[in-house]
Amino acid sequence: SGYGVILLNFTIRDLKGVGMAHLGSEGRSLLKAALDVGVPNYPEYLGKCHMVNVPWIFNSFWYFVKTLLDEKTLSKISLSSAGQCLETLLKDVPLESIPTSLGG
């Protein structure tokens, strides 16, 4: 017998098409609000998050976001550009579980 069920969230976020319009002050405010709720209330719910098709412009936004996350959470997040998506996902996901839009 035990108590409850342990859930972990495995997420693939496709950032294809993300641009400056998404990364302005409103985008940062929305992300900060989401993190303010999620990080303290669901610290262990994130199993792994792969952000794929990451555009070059996202790097400056990611620099801001990283300051809002602790090291344990950061270790669960990976970023990969368009040419690296499948290779990165295969480290954690069997090919048959990868969406066809990402090469699975």
Coordinates of C-alpha atoms in Angstrom, one line a residue:
S1 CA 0.0 0.0 0.0
G2 CA 1.2 3.5 -0.6
Y3 CA -0.2 6.9 -0.7
G4 CA -1.5 8.4 -3.9
V5 CA 0.0 8.2 -7.3
I6 CA 3.2 9.9 -8.5
L7 CA 2.8 11.8 -11.7
L8 CA 5.5 13.2 -13.9
N9 CA 4.9 15.4 -16.9
F10 CA 6.9 14.8 -20.0
T11 CA 6.5 17.8 -22.4
I12 CA 7.6 18.5 -25.9
R13 CA 7.2 22.2 -26.7
D14 CA 7.6 23.0 -30.4
L15 CA 8.7 26.6 -30.6
K16 CA 8.6 26.8 -34.4
G17 CA 7.2 30.2 -35.4
V18 CA 8.0 31.9 -32.1
G19 CA 9.2 35.4 -32.8
M20 CA 9.7 38.9 -31.4
A21 CA 5.9 39.3 -31.0
H22 CA 5.9 36.4 -28.5
L23 CA 8.9 37.5 -26.6
G24 CA 8.0 41.1 -25.7
S25 CA 7.1 42.4 -22.2
E26 CA 3.6 40.8 -22.4
G27 CA 5.1 37.4 -23.2
R28 CA 7.6 37.7 -20.3
S29 CA 4.8 38.8 -17.9
L30 CA 2.6 35.8 -18.9
L31 CA 5.5 33.4 -18.5
K32 CA 6.5 34.9 -15.1
A33 CA 2.9 34.6 -13.9
A34 CA 2.8 30.9 -14.9
L35 CA 6.1 30.2 -13.3
D36 CA 5.1 32.0 -10.1
V37 CA 2.2 29.5 -9.8
G38 CA 3.8 26.4 -11.2
V39 CA 7.3 26.3 -9.6
P40 CA 6.3 26.6 -5.9
N41 CA 3.1 24.5 -6.2
Y42 CA 4.2 21.7 -8.5
P43 CA 8.0 21.5 -8.1
E44 CA 8.3 17.8 -8.8
Y45 CA 5.6 17.4 -11.4
L46 CA 8.0 18.2 -14.3
G47 CA 9.8 15.0 -15.4
K48 CA 11.3 16.5 -18.5
C49 CA 10.6 19.3 -20.9
H50 CA 12.1 19.3 -24.4
M51 CA 11.8 22.6 -26.3
V52 CA 12.4 21.9 -29.9
N53 CA 12.7 24.0 -33.1
V54 CA 14.1 26.8 -30.8
P55 CA 14.6 30.0 -32.9
W56 CA 17.8 32.0 -32.4
I57 CA 15.9 34.9 -30.9
F58 CA 14.7 32.7 -28.1
N59 CA 18.2 32.7 -26.5
S60 CA 17.8 36.2 -25.0
F61 CA 14.3 35.3 -23.7
W62 CA 15.7 32.1 -22.2
Y63 CA 18.4 34.1 -20.5
F64 CA 15.7 35.9 -18.6
V65 CA 13.6 32.7 -17.9
K66 CA 16.6 30.8 -16.5
T67 CA 16.9 33.3 -13.6
L68 CA 13.4 32.4 -12.5
L69 CA 14.1 28.6 -12.2
D70 CA 16.1 26.6 -9.7
E71 CA 19.0 24.3 -10.8
K72 CA 16.9 21.1 -10.4
T73 CA 14.2 22.4 -12.7
L74 CA 16.7 23.7 -15.2
S75 CA 18.3 20.2 -15.4
K76 CA 15.0 18.9 -16.6
I77 CA 14.8 21.2 -19.6
S78 CA 16.5 20.9 -22.9
L79 CA 16.5 23.2 -25.9
S80 CA 17.3 22.1 -29.4
S81 CA 17.3 23.8 -32.8
A82 CA 15.5 22.5 -35.8
G83 CA 18.4 20.3 -37.0
Q84 CA 18.9 18.7 -33.6
C85 CA 15.3 17.8 -32.5
L86 CA 15.1 14.2 -33.3
E87 CA 18.6 13.4 -32.0
T88 CA 17.8 15.2 -28.7
L89 CA 14.4 13.5 -28.3
L90 CA 15.7 10.0 -28.9
K91 CA 17.8 10.3 -25.7
D92 CA 14.6 10.2 -23.7
V93 CA 11.8 8.9 -26.0
P94 CA 11.4 5.9 -28.2
L95 CA 11.1 6.7 -31.9
E96 CA 7.5 5.4 -32.1
S97 CA 6.5 7.9 -29.4
I98 CA 7.9 11.0 -31.1
P99 CA 5.3 12.9 -33.2
T100 CA 5.7 12.5 -36.9
S101 CA 6.0 16.3 -37.3
L102 CA 9.3 16.0 -35.4
G103 CA 10.6 13.0 -37.3
G104 CA 9.1 10.2 -35.4

